[in-house]
XYZ file of C-alpha atoms in Angstrom:
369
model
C 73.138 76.711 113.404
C 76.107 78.818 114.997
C 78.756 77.509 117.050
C 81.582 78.876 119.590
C 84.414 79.458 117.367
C 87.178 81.866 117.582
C 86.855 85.331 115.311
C 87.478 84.599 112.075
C 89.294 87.197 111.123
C 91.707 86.587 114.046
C 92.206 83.407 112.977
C 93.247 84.625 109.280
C 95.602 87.205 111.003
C 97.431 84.462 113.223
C 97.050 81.718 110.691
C 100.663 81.945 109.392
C 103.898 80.467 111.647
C 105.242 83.766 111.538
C 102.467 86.094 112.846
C 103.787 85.729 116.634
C 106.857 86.955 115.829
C 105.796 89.748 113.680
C 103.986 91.183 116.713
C 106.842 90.765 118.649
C 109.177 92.756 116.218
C 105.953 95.338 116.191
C 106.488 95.804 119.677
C 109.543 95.890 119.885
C 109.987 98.471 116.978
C 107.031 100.590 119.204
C 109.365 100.370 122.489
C 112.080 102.004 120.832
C 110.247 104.714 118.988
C 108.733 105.480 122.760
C 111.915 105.413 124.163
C 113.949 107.563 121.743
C 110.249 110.223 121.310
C 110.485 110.152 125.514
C 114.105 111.065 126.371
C 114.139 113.318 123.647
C 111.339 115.496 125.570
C 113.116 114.552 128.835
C 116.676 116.324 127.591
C 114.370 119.459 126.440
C 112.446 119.861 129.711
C 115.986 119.096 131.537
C 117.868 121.766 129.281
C 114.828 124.392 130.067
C 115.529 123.824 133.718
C 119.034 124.081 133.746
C 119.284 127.004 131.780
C 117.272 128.550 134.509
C 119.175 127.342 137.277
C 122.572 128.333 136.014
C 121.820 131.062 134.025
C 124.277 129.460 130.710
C 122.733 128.040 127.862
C 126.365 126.130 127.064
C 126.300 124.450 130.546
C 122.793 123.591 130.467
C 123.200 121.999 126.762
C 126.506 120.409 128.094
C 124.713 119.097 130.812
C 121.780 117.825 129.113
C 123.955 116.176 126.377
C 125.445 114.052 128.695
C 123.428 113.532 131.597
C 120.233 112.666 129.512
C 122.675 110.940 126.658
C 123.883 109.111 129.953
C 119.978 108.008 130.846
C 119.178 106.568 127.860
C 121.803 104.237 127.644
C 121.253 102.921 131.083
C 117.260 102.692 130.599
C 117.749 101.011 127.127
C 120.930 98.454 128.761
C 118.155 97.874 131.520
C 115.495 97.025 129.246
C 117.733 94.498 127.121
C 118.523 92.756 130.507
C 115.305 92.345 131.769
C 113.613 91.725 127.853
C 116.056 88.483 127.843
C 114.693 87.153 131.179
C 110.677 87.697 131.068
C 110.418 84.784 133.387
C 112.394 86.250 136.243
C 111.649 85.804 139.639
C 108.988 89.331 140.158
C 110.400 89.815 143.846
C 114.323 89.673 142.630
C 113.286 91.604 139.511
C 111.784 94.427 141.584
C 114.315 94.393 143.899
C 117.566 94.924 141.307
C 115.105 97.588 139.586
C 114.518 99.827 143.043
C 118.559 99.381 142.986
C 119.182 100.540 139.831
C 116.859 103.280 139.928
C 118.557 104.216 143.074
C 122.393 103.727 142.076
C 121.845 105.528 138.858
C 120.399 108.251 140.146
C 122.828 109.017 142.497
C 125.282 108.852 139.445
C 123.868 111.205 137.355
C 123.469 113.309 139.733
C 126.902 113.356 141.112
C 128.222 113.116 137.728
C 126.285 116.127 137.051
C 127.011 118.420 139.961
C 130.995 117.543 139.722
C 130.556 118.886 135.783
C 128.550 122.070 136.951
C 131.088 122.954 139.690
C 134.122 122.293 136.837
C 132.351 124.634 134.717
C 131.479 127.255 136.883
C 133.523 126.726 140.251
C 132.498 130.072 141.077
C 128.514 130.143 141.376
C 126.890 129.298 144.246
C 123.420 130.687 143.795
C 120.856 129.868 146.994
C 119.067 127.748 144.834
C 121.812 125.144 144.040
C 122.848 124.484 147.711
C 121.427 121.574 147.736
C 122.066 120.629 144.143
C 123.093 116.527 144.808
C 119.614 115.782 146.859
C 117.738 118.260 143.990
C 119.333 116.143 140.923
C 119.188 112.588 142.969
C 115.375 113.012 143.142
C 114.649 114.624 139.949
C 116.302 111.490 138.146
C 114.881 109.491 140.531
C 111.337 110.167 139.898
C 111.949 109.844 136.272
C 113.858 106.188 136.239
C 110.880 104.848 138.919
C 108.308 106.314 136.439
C 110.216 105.036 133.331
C 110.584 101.751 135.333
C 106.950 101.384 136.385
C 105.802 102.200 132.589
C 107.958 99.667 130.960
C 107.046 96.560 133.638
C 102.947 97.592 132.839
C 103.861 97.720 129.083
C 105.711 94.697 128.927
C 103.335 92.742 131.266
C 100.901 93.638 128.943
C 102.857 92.431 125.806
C 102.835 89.229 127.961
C 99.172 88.801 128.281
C 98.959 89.498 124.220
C 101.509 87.562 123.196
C 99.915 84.397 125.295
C 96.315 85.156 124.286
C 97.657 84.886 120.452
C 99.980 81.947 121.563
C 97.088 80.394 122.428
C 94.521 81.311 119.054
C 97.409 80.441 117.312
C 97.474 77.051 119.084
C 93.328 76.828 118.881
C 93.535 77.735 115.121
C 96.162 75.209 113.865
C 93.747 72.893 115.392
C 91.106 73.821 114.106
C 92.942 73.325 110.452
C 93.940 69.764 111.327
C 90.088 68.807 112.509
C 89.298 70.516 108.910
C 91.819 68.291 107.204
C 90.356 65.427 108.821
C 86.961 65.807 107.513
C 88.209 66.822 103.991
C 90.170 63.358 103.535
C 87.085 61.413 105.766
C 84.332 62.518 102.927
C 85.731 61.634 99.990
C 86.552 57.971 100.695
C 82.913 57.787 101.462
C 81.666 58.678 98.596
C 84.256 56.605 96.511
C 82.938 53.710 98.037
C 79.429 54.571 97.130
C 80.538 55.101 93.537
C 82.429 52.224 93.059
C 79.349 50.103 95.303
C 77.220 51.562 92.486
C 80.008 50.704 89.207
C 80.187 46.849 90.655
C 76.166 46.084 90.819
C 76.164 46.964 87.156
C 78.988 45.289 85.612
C 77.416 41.856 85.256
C 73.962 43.570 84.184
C 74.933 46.300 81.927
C 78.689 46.189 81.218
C 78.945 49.588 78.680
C 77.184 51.406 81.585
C 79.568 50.409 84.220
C 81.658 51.602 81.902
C 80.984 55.055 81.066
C 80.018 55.258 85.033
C 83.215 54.496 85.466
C 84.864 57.196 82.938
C 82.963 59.425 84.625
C 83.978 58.887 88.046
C 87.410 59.005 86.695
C 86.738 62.448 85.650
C 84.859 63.251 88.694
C 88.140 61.906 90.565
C 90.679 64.125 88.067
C 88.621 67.419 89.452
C 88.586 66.008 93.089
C 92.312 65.674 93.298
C 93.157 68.758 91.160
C 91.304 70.626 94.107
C 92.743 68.621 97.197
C 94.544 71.292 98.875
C 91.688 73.850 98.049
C 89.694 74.147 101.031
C 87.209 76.699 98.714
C 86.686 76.672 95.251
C 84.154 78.242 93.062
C 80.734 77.483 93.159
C 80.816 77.485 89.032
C 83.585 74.351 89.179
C 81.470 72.772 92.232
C 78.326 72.549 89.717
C 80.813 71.100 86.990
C 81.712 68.476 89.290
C 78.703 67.721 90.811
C 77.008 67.020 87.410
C 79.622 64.555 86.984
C 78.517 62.511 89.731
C 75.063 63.373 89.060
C 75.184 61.880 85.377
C 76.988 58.633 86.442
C 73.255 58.368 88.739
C 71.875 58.590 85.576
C 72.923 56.085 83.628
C 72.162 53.964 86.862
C 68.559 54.818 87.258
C 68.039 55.484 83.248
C 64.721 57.956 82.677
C 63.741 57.162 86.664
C 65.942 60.196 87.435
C 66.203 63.691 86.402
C 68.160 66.957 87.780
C 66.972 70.471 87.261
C 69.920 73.257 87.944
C 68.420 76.827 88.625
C 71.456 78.868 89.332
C 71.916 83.094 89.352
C 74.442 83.684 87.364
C 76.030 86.281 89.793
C 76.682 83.721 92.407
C 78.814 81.572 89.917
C 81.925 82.511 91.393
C 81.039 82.615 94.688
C 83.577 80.511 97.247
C 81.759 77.182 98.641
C 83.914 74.035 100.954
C 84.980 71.573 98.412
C 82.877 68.667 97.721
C 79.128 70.345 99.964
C 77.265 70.010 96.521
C 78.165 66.205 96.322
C 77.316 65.735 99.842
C 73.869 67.398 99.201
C 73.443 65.274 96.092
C 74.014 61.786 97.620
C 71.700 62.562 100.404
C 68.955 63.851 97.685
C 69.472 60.777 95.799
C 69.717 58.281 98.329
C 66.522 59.739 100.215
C 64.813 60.637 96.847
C 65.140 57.571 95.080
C 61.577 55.449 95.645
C 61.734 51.462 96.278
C 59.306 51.413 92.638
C 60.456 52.241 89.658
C 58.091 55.509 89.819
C 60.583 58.189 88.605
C 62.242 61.094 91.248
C 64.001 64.465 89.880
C 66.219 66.700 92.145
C 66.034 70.262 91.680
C 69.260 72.393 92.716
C 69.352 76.197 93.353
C 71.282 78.561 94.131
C 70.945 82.817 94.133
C 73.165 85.830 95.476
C 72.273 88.229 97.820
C 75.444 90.865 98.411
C 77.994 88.660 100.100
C 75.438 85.758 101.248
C 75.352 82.768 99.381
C 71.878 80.481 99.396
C 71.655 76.738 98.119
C 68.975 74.845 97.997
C 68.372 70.958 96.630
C 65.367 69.093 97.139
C 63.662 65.494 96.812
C 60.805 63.573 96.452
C 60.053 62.101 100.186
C 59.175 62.861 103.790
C 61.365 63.437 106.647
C 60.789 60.859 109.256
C 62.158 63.297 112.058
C 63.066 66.527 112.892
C 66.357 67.213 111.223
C 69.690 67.049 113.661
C 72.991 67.669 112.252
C 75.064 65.477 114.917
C 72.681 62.551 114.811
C 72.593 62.511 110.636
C 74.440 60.312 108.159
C 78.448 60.386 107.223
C 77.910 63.112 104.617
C 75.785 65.691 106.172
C 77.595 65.452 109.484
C 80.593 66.503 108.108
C 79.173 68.832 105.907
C 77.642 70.770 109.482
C 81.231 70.446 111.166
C 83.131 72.035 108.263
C 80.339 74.768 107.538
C 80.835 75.486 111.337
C 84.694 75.937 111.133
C 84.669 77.756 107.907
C 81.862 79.846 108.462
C 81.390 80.462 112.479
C 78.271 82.163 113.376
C 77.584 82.764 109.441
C 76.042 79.882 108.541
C 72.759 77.925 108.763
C 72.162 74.408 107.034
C 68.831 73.286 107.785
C 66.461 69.920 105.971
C 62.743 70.667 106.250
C 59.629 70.058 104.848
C 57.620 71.655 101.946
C 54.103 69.412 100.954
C 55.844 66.263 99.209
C 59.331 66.967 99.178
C 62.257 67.612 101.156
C 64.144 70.398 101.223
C 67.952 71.201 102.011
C 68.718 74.591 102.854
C 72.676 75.867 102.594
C 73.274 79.645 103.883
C 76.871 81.070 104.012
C 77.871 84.336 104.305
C 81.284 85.922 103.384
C 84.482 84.887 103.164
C 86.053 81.208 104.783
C 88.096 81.723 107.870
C 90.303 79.381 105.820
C 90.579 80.826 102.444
């Protein structure tokens, strides 16, 4: 059995309310290590080339200390603006960004020819005749690429950010469908219980008794592990014997339960309440309209991080085994091994010569744990 069900370990890593906005500090925090690591090797490729253009290392570091200085607070200004609005209109926002490429370009290159001819009013080489349209499209090429890089990046932030929007969304969901079926099961089975306390009070008072103490305790453990979605398979066994000794003192020497359990799977995770939910099903399919006498036999064994439990019963299964067309208990036992374990699972009820076997496989760790 294996259903469509997001990555579990996505769902652990967006289970939290904050994970959305850790991202977004991540990349934000990434932006502005790329931005500082890029101008950086933009103001030593510019001081390279003006150093060979006007032949002084002081101009060209002048230069390069303000002009580039200049261009990253304009780039990282830009990027605030248009980081506040990521719903903009794309026309207008392409349209102010060809602008500002534009208009600061021009600026930085005026700005820097009007600081080279202060600096050295007398040199004219043949190579700087034409410094304005040189310096307008050198700093134009680089604010159009710096442009075009941050609108992929951030449109790709977008697309992130709404794909875990949306697990995030998926996941809580899936949490509240779990809820459900944790509080739906264990009214069912109180009502069995207490179904089973009342048709012996008038009979056999001191048994309804002690069936009751025992559900009491069986109750104490229940609650104590409400807002445990796993617990260990060691405490499951604890409990289930609980419920499995108030059967009986209901059926006296008619029933018997065998537990064959490896000792390394003991504190193995399992969904709170599954061996209950296999136990009523053995017992209420096990139990024989004589008073001929029925055992259940529980086991369980290890196998690295796969965990394998099997119960069985005296009977025969009247038809092949369906998890959505089953009783209360076993339905939602399929639904919450499908949430908790998607695609690692099986749960299966089969045949083997007079009795009926259930068959629990789960393998590592609850998406919800």
């Amino acid at each position: 059995m294996q259903d469509e069900t997001p990555d579990g370990e996505n769902m652990k890593k967006f289970r939290s309310n904050g994970g959305h906005l850790t991202h977004e500090a991540e990349a934000v925090s990434l932006f502005w290590r790329m931005q500082v690591g890029a101008w950086l090797i933009l103001a030593a490729l510019g001081f390279l080339i003006r150093y060979v253009a006007y032949g002084s290392a002081a101009v060209a570091l002048l230069l390069t200390l303000l002009l580039d200085t200049l261009g990253f607070a304009l780039t990282s200004v830009a990027a605030l603006v248009y980081g506040r609005h990521p719903g903009a209109n794309r026309i207008q926002t392409a349209v102010s960004a060809a602008l500002l490429c534009v208009g600061a370009s021009a600026l930085l290159a005026l700005l820097g020819v009007e600081i080279q001819n202060a600096l050295l009013p007398d040199a004219a080489p043949y190579a700087l005749r034409n410094r304005v349209p040189m310096a307008f499209i050198y700093f134009l090429g680089v604010f159009c690429i710096w442009t075009l890089v941050y609108f992929a990046a951030r449109a790709e932030l977008q697309v992130r950010a709404e794909r875990l929007q949306a697990l995030r969304a998926q996941t809580r969901a899936l949490q509240l469908e779990l809820e459900h079926l944790h509080l739906q099961i264990e009214p069912h089975f109180l009502f069995n219980s207490l179904n089973t306390i009342v048709a012996e009070i008038h009979d056999r008072p001191a048994i309804a008794e002690e069936m009751t103490r025992r559900l009491a305790a069986y109750l104490r453990y229940s609650l104590s592990q409400r807002n445990n979605a796993i617990c260990a398979l060691r405490d499951e066994l604890a409990a289930v014997e609980t419920y499995l000794g108030i059967q009986a003192l209901r059926f006296d020497d008619r029933f018997k339960y065998q537990l064959d359990i490896d000792p390394a799977a003991l504190d193995m995770g399992i969904p709170h309440m599954t061996l209950q939910g296999l136990a009523e099903n053995a017992i209420k399919h096990g139990k024989r309209d004589d008073d001929a006498p029925f055992r259940i036999h529980i086991r369980a064994r290890r196998a690295a991080d796969a965990l394998t439990i099997e119960m069985d019963n005296p009977g025969r299964l009247e038809r092949p085994f369906d998890p959505m067309h089953t009783g209360v208990g076993l339905n939602n036992l399929s639904q919450r091994l499908a949430l908790h374990y998607p695609g690692r699972h099986r749960f299966s009820l089969e045949q083997r010569a007079e009795r009926t076997v259930a068959t629990l496989y789960i393998e590592g760790t609850s998406c919800f744990a």
